[in-house]
Protein backbone atom coordinates (compact mmCIF):
# COMPACT_ATOMS: atom_id res chain seq x y z
CA UNK A 1 0.00 0.00 0.00
CA UNK A 2 2.87 2.34 0.82
CA UNK A 3 4.49 1.59 -2.55
CA UNK A 4 1.20 2.17 -4.36
CA UNK A 5 0.67 5.46 -2.57
CA UNK A 6 4.21 6.52 -3.44
CA UNK A 7 3.66 5.67 -7.10
CA UNK A 8 0.45 7.66 -7.25
CA UNK A 9 2.11 10.60 -5.57
CA UNK A 10 5.00 10.52 -8.03
CA UNK A 11 2.59 10.66 -10.97
CA UNK A 12 0.83 13.66 -9.48
CA UNK A 13 4.15 15.36 -8.90
CA UNK A 14 5.27 15.17 -12.55
CA UNK A 15 6.28 18.66 -13.56
CA UNK A 16 4.42 19.95 -16.58
CA UNK A 17 6.59 22.39 -18.50
CA UNK A 18 5.30 25.41 -20.39
CA UNK A 19 4.09 24.71 -23.93
CA UNK A 20 6.87 26.72 -25.53
CA UNK A 21 9.51 24.90 -23.50
CA UNK A 22 8.41 21.52 -24.87
CA UNK A 23 8.37 22.93 -28.38
CA UNK A 24 11.77 24.60 -28.10
CA UNK A 25 13.27 21.44 -26.58
CA UNK A 26 11.84 19.36 -29.42
CA UNK A 27 13.16 21.69 -32.12
CA UNK A 28 16.59 21.83 -30.50
CA UNK A 29 16.72 18.03 -30.28
CA UNK A 30 15.67 17.64 -33.92
CA UNK A 31 18.28 20.13 -35.09
CA UNK A 32 20.96 18.15 -33.26
CA UNK A 33 19.71 14.82 -34.64
CA UNK A 34 18.40 13.54 -31.31
CA UNK A 35 15.04 12.33 -32.55
CA UNK A 36 14.30 10.21 -29.48
CA UNK A 37 14.38 13.29 -27.27
CA UNK A 38 12.46 15.26 -29.86
CA UNK A 39 9.72 12.65 -29.93
CA UNK A 40 9.45 12.64 -26.13
CA UNK A 41 8.96 16.41 -26.04
CA UNK A 42 6.49 16.35 -28.91
CA UNK A 43 4.48 13.60 -27.23
CA UNK A 44 4.40 15.66 -24.03
CA UNK A 45 3.35 18.72 -25.99
CA UNK A 46 0.44 16.84 -27.53
CA UNK A 47 -0.53 15.34 -24.17
CA UNK A 48 -0.60 18.56 -22.16
CA UNK A 49 -1.39 21.12 -24.87
CA UNK A 50 -3.44 19.33 -27.57
CA UNK A 51 -5.03 22.58 -28.77
CA UNK A 52 -2.19 24.93 -28.01
CA UNK A 53 -0.32 27.41 -30.13
CA UNK A 54 2.22 24.85 -31.37
CA UNK A 55 -0.16 21.90 -31.77
CA UNK A 56 -0.26 21.75 -35.56
CA UNK A 57 3.48 22.18 -36.02
CA UNK A 58 4.16 19.65 -33.27
CA UNK A 59 2.03 17.08 -35.08
CA UNK A 60 3.99 17.66 -38.26
CA UNK A 61 7.29 17.40 -36.41
CA UNK A 62 6.16 14.16 -34.79
CA UNK A 63 5.61 12.59 -38.22
CA UNK A 64 9.18 13.43 -39.15
CA UNK A 65 10.72 12.49 -35.78
CA UNK A 66 9.12 9.04 -35.85
CA UNK A 67 10.25 8.53 -39.44
CA UNK A 68 13.81 9.41 -38.49
CA UNK A 69 13.56 7.01 -35.53
CA UNK A 70 12.63 4.28 -38.07
CA UNK A 71 9.20 3.99 -36.45
CA UNK A 72 7.59 3.87 -39.88
CA UNK A 73 4.21 2.63 -38.73
CA UNK A 74 4.19 5.30 -36.03
CA UNK A 75 5.07 7.94 -38.61
CA UNK A 76 2.24 6.80 -40.83
CA UNK A 77 -0.18 6.85 -37.90
CA UNK A 78 0.94 10.38 -37.01
CA UNK A 79 0.36 11.46 -40.61
CA UNK A 80 -3.14 9.98 -40.55
CA UNK A 81 -3.88 11.77 -37.29
CA UNK A 82 -2.63 15.09 -38.65
CA UNK A 83 -4.85 14.84 -41.73
CA UNK A 84 -7.84 13.91 -39.60
CA UNK A 85 -7.36 16.82 -37.16
CA UNK A 86 -6.30 19.42 -39.74
CA UNK A 87 -8.37 18.82 -42.90
CA UNK A 88 -7.85 22.40 -44.10
CA UNK A 89 -4.14 22.68 -43.33
CA UNK A 90 -1.80 24.06 -45.96
CA UNK A 91 0.61 21.27 -45.00
CA UNK A 92 -1.59 18.34 -46.04
CA UNK A 93 0.70 17.67 -49.01
CA UNK A 94 3.59 17.10 -46.60
CA UNK A 95 1.54 14.71 -44.46
CA UNK A 96 0.49 12.75 -47.56
CA UNK A 97 4.06 12.63 -48.81
CA UNK A 98 5.41 11.39 -45.47
CA UNK A 99 2.68 8.77 -45.20
CA UNK A 100 3.64 7.50 -48.64
CA UNK A 101 7.33 7.60 -47.77
CA UNK A 102 6.75 5.55 -44.62
CA UNK A 103 4.80 2.93 -46.58
CA UNK A 104 7.42 2.96 -49.34
CA UNK A 105 10.12 1.94 -46.88
CA UNK A 106 8.03 -0.16 -44.53
CA UNK A 107 8.36 -3.53 -46.26
CA UNK A 108 12.08 -3.18 -46.91
CA UNK A 109 13.15 -1.20 -43.86
CA UNK A 110 16.22 -2.11 -41.87
CA UNK A 111 16.47 -5.69 -43.09
CA UNK A 112 17.20 -4.65 -46.67
CA UNK A 113 19.93 -2.30 -45.47
CA UNK A 114 21.96 -5.04 -43.84
CA UNK A 115 20.93 -8.26 -45.59
CA UNK A 116 20.76 -9.37 -49.22
CA UNK A 117 17.00 -9.27 -49.72
CA UNK A 118 15.36 -9.51 -53.13
CA UNK A 119 12.87 -6.66 -52.91
CA UNK A 120 11.03 -7.91 -55.98
CA UNK A 121 10.23 -11.17 -54.20
CA UNK A 122 8.61 -9.53 -51.18
CA UNK A 123 4.91 -8.98 -50.53
CA UNK A 124 3.96 -5.81 -52.42
CA UNK A 125 1.20 -4.64 -50.06
CA UNK A 126 3.03 -1.67 -48.57
CA UNK A 127 4.39 -0.68 -51.95
CA UNK A 128 0.86 -0.50 -53.32
CA UNK A 129 -0.18 1.65 -50.37
CA UNK A 130 2.74 3.98 -51.04
CA UNK A 131 1.70 4.18 -54.70
CA UNK A 132 -1.84 5.17 -53.65
CA UNK A 133 -0.53 7.82 -51.25
CA UNK A 134 1.80 9.35 -53.83
CA UNK A 135 -0.94 9.20 -56.47
CA UNK A 136 -3.31 11.04 -54.13
CA UNK A 137 -0.63 13.66 -53.52
CA UNK A 138 -0.14 14.25 -57.24
CA UNK A 139 -3.87 14.43 -57.90
CA UNK A 140 -4.61 16.85 -55.08
CA UNK A 141 -1.40 18.87 -55.05
CA UNK A 142 0.25 18.62 -58.49
CA UNK A 143 2.37 21.70 -57.81
CA UNK A 144 3.60 20.58 -54.41
CA UNK A 145 7.33 20.70 -53.79
CA UNK A 146 7.07 16.99 -52.91
CA UNK A 147 5.39 16.05 -56.21
CA UNK A 148 8.58 15.39 -58.26
CA UNK A 149 9.99 12.94 -55.71
CA UNK A 150 6.60 11.28 -55.31
CA UNK A 151 6.40 10.82 -59.07
CA UNK A 152 9.83 9.17 -59.20
CA UNK A 153 8.92 6.85 -56.35
CA UNK A 154 5.74 5.83 -58.15
CA UNK A 155 7.87 4.82 -61.13
CA UNK A 156 10.11 2.81 -58.79
CA UNK A 157 7.06 1.07 -57.32
CA UNK A 158 5.81 0.15 -60.80
CA UNK A 159 9.21 -1.27 -61.66
CA UNK A 160 9.23 -3.32 -58.47
CA UNK A 161 5.78 -4.69 -59.26
CA UNK A 162 6.96 -5.68 -62.72
CA UNK A 163 9.98 -7.42 -61.22
CA UNK A 164 7.66 -9.26 -58.85
CA UNK A 165 5.74 -10.65 -61.84
CA UNK A 166 9.01 -11.77 -63.45
CA UNK A 167 10.04 -13.43 -60.20
CA UNK A 168 6.77 -15.38 -60.27
CA UNK A 169 7.25 -16.27 -63.94
CA UNK A 170 10.69 -17.73 -63.24
CA UNK A 171 9.23 -19.67 -60.32
CA UNK A 172 6.65 -21.28 -62.61
CA UNK A 173 9.26 -22.06 -65.26
CA UNK A 174 11.30 -23.97 -62.70
CA UNK A 175 8.22 -26.07 -62.02
CA UNK A 176 7.40 -26.45 -65.71
CA UNK A 177 4.13 -24.52 -65.30
CA UNK A 178 4.63 -22.77 -68.60
CA UNK A 179 1.10 -21.43 -69.09
CA UNK A 180 1.27 -19.70 -65.72
CA UNK A 181 4.73 -18.34 -66.55
CA UNK A 182 3.44 -17.07 -69.90
CA UNK A 183 0.53 -15.32 -68.16
CA UNK A 184 2.88 -13.55 -65.76
CA UNK A 185 5.19 -12.41 -68.54
CA UNK A 186 2.26 -11.15 -70.60
CA UNK A 187 0.94 -9.25 -67.57
CA UNK A 188 4.24 -7.34 -67.38
CA UNK A 189 4.10 -6.38 -71.06
CA UNK A 190 0.48 -5.26 -70.89
CA UNK A 191 0.48 -3.48 -67.53
CA UNK A 192 4.03 -2.16 -67.13
CA UNK A 193 5.02 -1.24 -70.71
CA UNK A 194 7.59 1.36 -69.61
CA UNK A 195 9.27 -0.88 -67.06
CA UNK A 196 12.82 -2.17 -67.63
CA UNK A 197 11.37 -5.64 -67.00
CA UNK A 198 9.57 -5.64 -70.35
CA UNK A 199 12.60 -6.89 -72.30
CA UNK A 200 12.95 -9.98 -70.12
CA UNK A 201 9.18 -10.50 -70.14
CA UNK A 202 9.11 -10.53 -73.94
CA UNK A 203 11.92 -13.08 -74.03
CA UNK A 204 10.03 -15.32 -71.60
CA UNK A 205 6.87 -14.85 -73.66
CA UNK A 206 8.62 -15.95 -76.83
CA UNK A 207 10.27 -18.89 -75.10
CA UNK A 208 7.09 -20.20 -73.51
CA UNK A 209 5.03 -19.68 -76.68
CA UNK A 210 7.60 -21.64 -78.67
CA UNK A 211 7.65 -24.41 -76.08
CA UNK A 212 3.84 -24.67 -76.30
CA UNK A 213 4.11 -24.65 -80.10
CA UNK A 214 2.12 -21.41 -80.40
CA UNK A 215 4.01 -20.00 -83.35
CA UNK A 216 2.06 -16.79 -83.88
CA UNK A 217 2.38 -15.80 -80.23
CA UNK A 218 6.09 -16.49 -80.35
CA UNK A 219 6.64 -14.55 -83.58
CA UNK A 220 4.64 -11.59 -82.26
CA UNK A 221 6.68 -11.52 -79.05
CA UNK A 222 9.95 -11.72 -80.98
CA UNK A 223 8.83 -8.96 -83.38
CA UNK A 224 7.92 -6.71 -80.47
CA UNK A 225 11.25 -7.47 -78.82
CA UNK A 226 13.14 -6.68 -82.03
CA UNK A 227 11.28 -3.37 -82.47
CA UNK A 228 11.76 -2.14 -78.92
CA UNK A 229 15.03 -3.84 -77.96
CA UNK A 230 17.00 -4.43 -81.17
CA UNK A 231 20.23 -4.94 -79.21
CA UNK A 232 18.76 -7.49 -76.82
CA UNK A 233 21.08 -10.31 -75.82
CA UNK A 234 18.36 -12.70 -77.01
CA UNK A 235 19.44 -11.98 -80.61
CA UNK A 236 22.60 -13.55 -81.98
CA UNK A 237 25.11 -11.79 -84.23
CA UNK A 238 22.89 -12.51 -87.23
CA UNK A 239 19.85 -10.98 -85.56
CA UNK A 240 18.19 -14.34 -84.98
CA UNK A 241 16.30 -14.98 -81.75
CA UNK A 242 18.32 -17.40 -79.64
CA UNK A 243 17.26 -17.83 -76.03
CA UNK A 244 17.92 -20.53 -73.48
CA UNK A 245 15.93 -18.98 -70.63
CA UNK A 246 13.84 -22.10 -70.08
CA UNK A 247 16.86 -24.39 -69.99
CA UNK A 248 18.67 -22.09 -67.57
CA UNK A 249 15.68 -21.85 -65.27
CA UNK A 250 14.99 -25.58 -65.31
CA UNK A 251 18.66 -26.41 -64.76
CA UNK A 252 18.31 -25.42 -61.11
CA UNK A 253 15.07 -27.32 -60.59
CA UNK A 254 16.72 -30.21 -58.80
CA UNK A 255 18.17 -27.77 -56.26
CA UNK A 256 14.76 -26.43 -55.30
CA UNK A 257 12.38 -28.17 -52.90
CA UNK A 258 8.91 -26.73 -52.47
CA UNK A 259 5.51 -27.94 -51.44
CA UNK A 260 3.30 -25.17 -52.74
CA UNK A 261 2.66 -22.72 -55.51
CA UNK A 262 2.33 -18.97 -55.36
CA UNK A 263 -0.39 -17.01 -57.04
CA UNK A 264 -3.74 -18.21 -58.30
CA UNK A 265 -2.81 -19.78 -61.60
Tab-separated table of C-alpha atoms in Angstrom:
chain	number	residue	atom	x	y	z
A	1	UNK	CA	0.000	0.000	0.000
A	2	UNK	CA	2.873	2.344	0.819
A	3	UNK	CA	4.494	1.590	-2.547
A	4	UNK	CA	1.196	2.169	-4.361
A	5	UNK	CA	0.665	5.456	-2.571
A	6	UNK	CA	4.207	6.515	-3.437
A	7	UNK	CA	3.657	5.670	-7.097
A	8	UNK	CA	0.446	7.659	-7.248
A	9	UNK	CA	2.108	10.598	-5.572
A	10	UNK	CA	5.001	10.522	-8.034
A	11	UNK	CA	2.588	10.661	-10.974
A	12	UNK	CA	0.831	13.662	-9.480
A	13	UNK	CA	4.150	15.356	-8.900
A	14	UNK	CA	5.273	15.168	-12.552
A	15	UNK	CA	6.278	18.658	-13.558
A	16	UNK	CA	4.425	19.947	-16.583
A	17	UNK	CA	6.590	22.391	-18.498
A	18	UNK	CA	5.298	25.406	-20.392
A	19	UNK	CA	4.091	24.708	-23.929
A	20	UNK	CA	6.866	26.725	-25.535
A	21	UNK	CA	9.506	24.902	-23.500
A	22	UNK	CA	8.409	21.522	-24.868
A	23	UNK	CA	8.369	22.934	-28.382
A	24	UNK	CA	11.765	24.601	-28.099
A	25	UNK	CA	13.273	21.444	-26.580
A	26	UNK	CA	11.841	19.356	-29.420
A	27	UNK	CA	13.165	21.685	-32.125
A	28	UNK	CA	16.587	21.829	-30.502
A	29	UNK	CA	16.720	18.031	-30.281
A	30	UNK	CA	15.675	17.637	-33.922
A	31	UNK	CA	18.279	20.133	-35.086
A	32	UNK	CA	20.956	18.146	-33.260
A	33	UNK	CA	19.707	14.822	-34.641
A	34	UNK	CA	18.403	13.539	-31.310
A	35	UNK	CA	15.035	12.331	-32.551
A	36	UNK	CA	14.302	10.213	-29.476
A	37	UNK	CA	14.383	13.288	-27.269
A	38	UNK	CA	12.463	15.260	-29.865
A	39	UNK	CA	9.721	12.646	-29.927
A	40	UNK	CA	9.452	12.639	-26.129
A	41	UNK	CA	8.962	16.406	-26.039
A	42	UNK	CA	6.494	16.347	-28.906
A	43	UNK	CA	4.479	13.596	-27.233
A	44	UNK	CA	4.397	15.657	-24.027
A	45	UNK	CA	3.349	18.724	-25.991
A	46	UNK	CA	0.442	16.837	-27.535
A	47	UNK	CA	-0.533	15.338	-24.165
A	48	UNK	CA	-0.602	18.559	-22.161
A	49	UNK	CA	-1.393	21.124	-24.870
A	50	UNK	CA	-3.436	19.331	-27.571
A	51	UNK	CA	-5.026	22.584	-28.773
A	52	UNK	CA	-2.187	24.932	-28.008
A	53	UNK	CA	-0.321	27.409	-30.129
A	54	UNK	CA	2.219	24.853	-31.369
A	55	UNK	CA	-0.165	21.898	-31.767
A	56	UNK	CA	-0.265	21.754	-35.563
A	57	UNK	CA	3.483	22.178	-36.024
A	58	UNK	CA	4.158	19.648	-33.269
A	59	UNK	CA	2.028	17.076	-35.077
A	60	UNK	CA	3.994	17.658	-38.261
A	61	UNK	CA	7.294	17.397	-36.415
A	62	UNK	CA	6.155	14.155	-34.787
A	63	UNK	CA	5.608	12.594	-38.217
A	64	UNK	CA	9.185	13.426	-39.152
A	65	UNK	CA	10.723	12.491	-35.782
A	66	UNK	CA	9.121	9.040	-35.855
A	67	UNK	CA	10.247	8.533	-39.442
A	68	UNK	CA	13.813	9.406	-38.493
A	69	UNK	CA	13.565	7.014	-35.533
A	70	UNK	CA	12.626	4.284	-38.074
A	71	UNK	CA	9.199	3.990	-36.452
A	72	UNK	CA	7.590	3.872	-39.876
A	73	UNK	CA	4.206	2.631	-38.728
A	74	UNK	CA	4.195	5.303	-36.034
A	75	UNK	CA	5.073	7.944	-38.609
A	76	UNK	CA	2.244	6.801	-40.835
A	77	UNK	CA	-0.181	6.848	-37.903
A	78	UNK	CA	0.941	10.375	-37.007
A	79	UNK	CA	0.358	11.465	-40.607
A	80	UNK	CA	-3.138	9.980	-40.552
A	81	UNK	CA	-3.881	11.774	-37.287
A	82	UNK	CA	-2.627	15.086	-38.648
A	83	UNK	CA	-4.850	14.836	-41.728
A	84	UNK	CA	-7.841	13.914	-39.597
A	85	UNK	CA	-7.362	16.817	-37.162
A	86	UNK	CA	-6.302	19.417	-39.740
A	87	UNK	CA	-8.366	18.825	-42.905
A	88	UNK	CA	-7.849	22.404	-44.098
A	89	UNK	CA	-4.144	22.675	-43.330
A	90	UNK	CA	-1.805	24.061	-45.959
A	91	UNK	CA	0.613	21.270	-45.000
A	92	UNK	CA	-1.586	18.343	-46.037
A	93	UNK	CA	0.701	17.669	-49.006
A	94	UNK	CA	3.588	17.104	-46.598
A	95	UNK	CA	1.540	14.709	-44.457
A	96	UNK	CA	0.493	12.746	-47.556
A	97	UNK	CA	4.063	12.626	-48.808
A	98	UNK	CA	5.414	11.390	-45.472
A	99	UNK	CA	2.685	8.769	-45.201
A	100	UNK	CA	3.645	7.499	-48.644
A	101	UNK	CA	7.329	7.596	-47.773
A	102	UNK	CA	6.749	5.552	-44.624
A	103	UNK	CA	4.799	2.929	-46.584
A	104	UNK	CA	7.418	2.965	-49.342
A	105	UNK	CA	10.122	1.943	-46.877
A	106	UNK	CA	8.026	-0.160	-44.533
A	107	UNK	CA	8.361	-3.527	-46.264
A	108	UNK	CA	12.084	-3.183	-46.909
A	109	UNK	CA	13.146	-1.199	-43.858
A	110	UNK	CA	16.216	-2.111	-41.871
A	111	UNK	CA	16.470	-5.687	-43.094
A	112	UNK	CA	17.204	-4.647	-46.666
A	113	UNK	CA	19.928	-2.300	-45.472
A	114	UNK	CA	21.956	-5.044	-43.837
A	115	UNK	CA	20.934	-8.260	-45.594
A	116	UNK	CA	20.764	-9.375	-49.220
A	117	UNK	CA	17.004	-9.269	-49.720
A	118	UNK	CA	15.364	-9.514	-53.133
A	119	UNK	CA	12.869	-6.655	-52.908
A	120	UNK	CA	11.026	-7.909	-55.982
A	121	UNK	CA	10.230	-11.172	-54.204
A	122	UNK	CA	8.612	-9.528	-51.180
A	123	UNK	CA	4.910	-8.979	-50.528
A	124	UNK	CA	3.961	-5.805	-52.424
A	125	UNK	CA	1.203	-4.644	-50.055
A	126	UNK	CA	3.025	-1.671	-48.567
A	127	UNK	CA	4.393	-0.680	-51.955
A	128	UNK	CA	0.864	-0.503	-53.315
A	129	UNK	CA	-0.176	1.648	-50.367
A	130	UNK	CA	2.740	3.984	-51.043
A	131	UNK	CA	1.702	4.181	-54.698
A	132	UNK	CA	-1.836	5.169	-53.649
A	133	UNK	CA	-0.533	7.821	-51.246
A	134	UNK	CA	1.797	9.348	-53.832
A	135	UNK	CA	-0.942	9.205	-56.470
A	136	UNK	CA	-3.311	11.043	-54.130
A	137	UNK	CA	-0.625	13.656	-53.515
A	138	UNK	CA	-0.138	14.249	-57.243
A	139	UNK	CA	-3.873	14.429	-57.900
A	140	UNK	CA	-4.614	16.854	-55.084
A	141	UNK	CA	-1.403	18.875	-55.052
A	142	UNK	CA	0.255	18.616	-58.494
A	143	UNK	CA	2.374	21.703	-57.812
A	144	UNK	CA	3.595	20.582	-54.405
A	145	UNK	CA	7.327	20.701	-53.786
A	146	UNK	CA	7.073	16.992	-52.910
A	147	UNK	CA	5.390	16.046	-56.206
A	148	UNK	CA	8.577	15.391	-58.257
A	149	UNK	CA	9.986	12.940	-55.710
A	150	UNK	CA	6.602	11.276	-55.307
A	151	UNK	CA	6.397	10.815	-59.075
A	152	UNK	CA	9.830	9.166	-59.197
A	153	UNK	CA	8.915	6.852	-56.349
A	154	UNK	CA	5.739	5.830	-58.149
A	155	UNK	CA	7.873	4.820	-61.129
A	156	UNK	CA	10.106	2.814	-58.794
A	157	UNK	CA	7.060	1.072	-57.325
A	158	UNK	CA	5.809	0.147	-60.804
A	159	UNK	CA	9.215	-1.268	-61.658
A	160	UNK	CA	9.232	-3.323	-58.467
A	161	UNK	CA	5.782	-4.686	-59.264
A	162	UNK	CA	6.963	-5.676	-62.723
A	163	UNK	CA	9.979	-7.424	-61.222
A	164	UNK	CA	7.664	-9.263	-58.848
A	165	UNK	CA	5.745	-10.648	-61.835
A	166	UNK	CA	9.012	-11.765	-63.454
A	167	UNK	CA	10.039	-13.429	-60.198
A	168	UNK	CA	6.771	-15.375	-60.266
A	169	UNK	CA	7.247	-16.274	-63.943
A	170	UNK	CA	10.685	-17.733	-63.236
A	171	UNK	CA	9.226	-19.670	-60.322
A	172	UNK	CA	6.653	-21.282	-62.612
A	173	UNK	CA	9.259	-22.061	-65.260
A	174	UNK	CA	11.305	-23.967	-62.704
A	175	UNK	CA	8.221	-26.069	-62.016
A	176	UNK	CA	7.400	-26.450	-65.707
A	177	UNK	CA	4.133	-24.520	-65.300
A	178	UNK	CA	4.627	-22.772	-68.604
A	179	UNK	CA	1.098	-21.431	-69.094
A	180	UNK	CA	1.266	-19.700	-65.716
A	181	UNK	CA	4.726	-18.341	-66.553
A	182	UNK	CA	3.437	-17.073	-69.897
A	183	UNK	CA	0.530	-15.322	-68.162
A	184	UNK	CA	2.878	-13.553	-65.759
A	185	UNK	CA	5.194	-12.408	-68.544
A	186	UNK	CA	2.257	-11.148	-70.602
A	187	UNK	CA	0.941	-9.248	-67.570
A	188	UNK	CA	4.239	-7.345	-67.382
A	189	UNK	CA	4.102	-6.377	-71.059
A	190	UNK	CA	0.479	-5.265	-70.888
A	191	UNK	CA	0.483	-3.484	-67.529
A	192	UNK	CA	4.033	-2.158	-67.128
A	193	UNK	CA	5.018	-1.235	-70.708
A	194	UNK	CA	7.587	1.362	-69.613
A	195	UNK	CA	9.269	-0.880	-67.065
A	196	UNK	CA	12.824	-2.170	-67.631
A	197	UNK	CA	11.372	-5.644	-66.998
A	198	UNK	CA	9.566	-5.638	-70.352
A	199	UNK	CA	12.597	-6.891	-72.304
A	200	UNK	CA	12.955	-9.984	-70.124
A	201	UNK	CA	9.179	-10.495	-70.141
A	202	UNK	CA	9.112	-10.529	-73.937
A	203	UNK	CA	11.919	-13.080	-74.030
A	204	UNK	CA	10.032	-15.321	-71.601
A	205	UNK	CA	6.869	-14.849	-73.657
A	206	UNK	CA	8.623	-15.948	-76.832
A	207	UNK	CA	10.272	-18.892	-75.095
A	208	UNK	CA	7.089	-20.197	-73.506
A	209	UNK	CA	5.031	-19.676	-76.680
A	210	UNK	CA	7.602	-21.645	-78.669
A	211	UNK	CA	7.648	-24.412	-76.082
A	212	UNK	CA	3.845	-24.668	-76.296
A	213	UNK	CA	4.115	-24.647	-80.101
A	214	UNK	CA	2.125	-21.412	-80.400
A	215	UNK	CA	4.006	-20.003	-83.351
A	216	UNK	CA	2.057	-16.791	-83.879
A	217	UNK	CA	2.377	-15.798	-80.234
A	218	UNK	CA	6.095	-16.490	-80.346
A	219	UNK	CA	6.639	-14.547	-83.584
A	220	UNK	CA	4.638	-11.586	-82.255
A	221	UNK	CA	6.678	-11.522	-79.045
A	222	UNK	CA	9.952	-11.721	-80.984
A	223	UNK	CA	8.828	-8.962	-83.375
A	224	UNK	CA	7.922	-6.706	-80.469
A	225	UNK	CA	11.247	-7.469	-78.818
A	226	UNK	CA	13.143	-6.676	-82.026
A	227	UNK	CA	11.280	-3.374	-82.471
A	228	UNK	CA	11.757	-2.142	-78.920
A	229	UNK	CA	15.025	-3.843	-77.961
A	230	UNK	CA	17.003	-4.426	-81.165
A	231	UNK	CA	20.231	-4.942	-79.208
A	232	UNK	CA	18.760	-7.493	-76.824
A	233	UNK	CA	21.075	-10.309	-75.822
A	234	UNK	CA	18.363	-12.703	-77.012
A	235	UNK	CA	19.438	-11.984	-80.612
A	236	UNK	CA	22.605	-13.546	-81.982
A	237	UNK	CA	25.112	-11.794	-84.235
A	238	UNK	CA	22.889	-12.511	-87.235
A	239	UNK	CA	19.852	-10.977	-85.558
A	240	UNK	CA	18.190	-14.338	-84.976
A	241	UNK	CA	16.304	-14.983	-81.750
A	242	UNK	CA	18.319	-17.401	-79.638
A	243	UNK	CA	17.264	-17.829	-76.032
A	244	UNK	CA	17.924	-20.533	-73.483
A	245	UNK	CA	15.932	-18.978	-70.632
A	246	UNK	CA	13.837	-22.098	-70.085
A	247	UNK	CA	16.862	-24.390	-69.992
A	248	UNK	CA	18.673	-22.089	-67.575
A	249	UNK	CA	15.680	-21.851	-65.274
A	250	UNK	CA	14.993	-25.584	-65.315
A	251	UNK	CA	18.661	-26.414	-64.763
A	252	UNK	CA	18.313	-25.420	-61.111
A	253	UNK	CA	15.073	-27.317	-60.587
A	254	UNK	CA	16.722	-30.207	-58.798
A	255	UNK	CA	18.171	-27.771	-56.255
A	256	UNK	CA	14.762	-26.430	-55.296
A	257	UNK	CA	12.382	-28.168	-52.903
A	258	UNK	CA	8.907	-26.725	-52.470
A	259	UNK	CA	5.512	-27.935	-51.436
A	260	UNK	CA	3.296	-25.170	-52.736
A	261	UNK	CA	2.660	-22.719	-55.508
A	262	UNK	CA	2.332	-18.968	-55.364
A	263	UNK	CA	-0.388	-17.010	-57.039
A	264	UNK	CA	-3.735	-18.214	-58.304
A	265	UNK	CA	-2.807	-19.778	-61.601
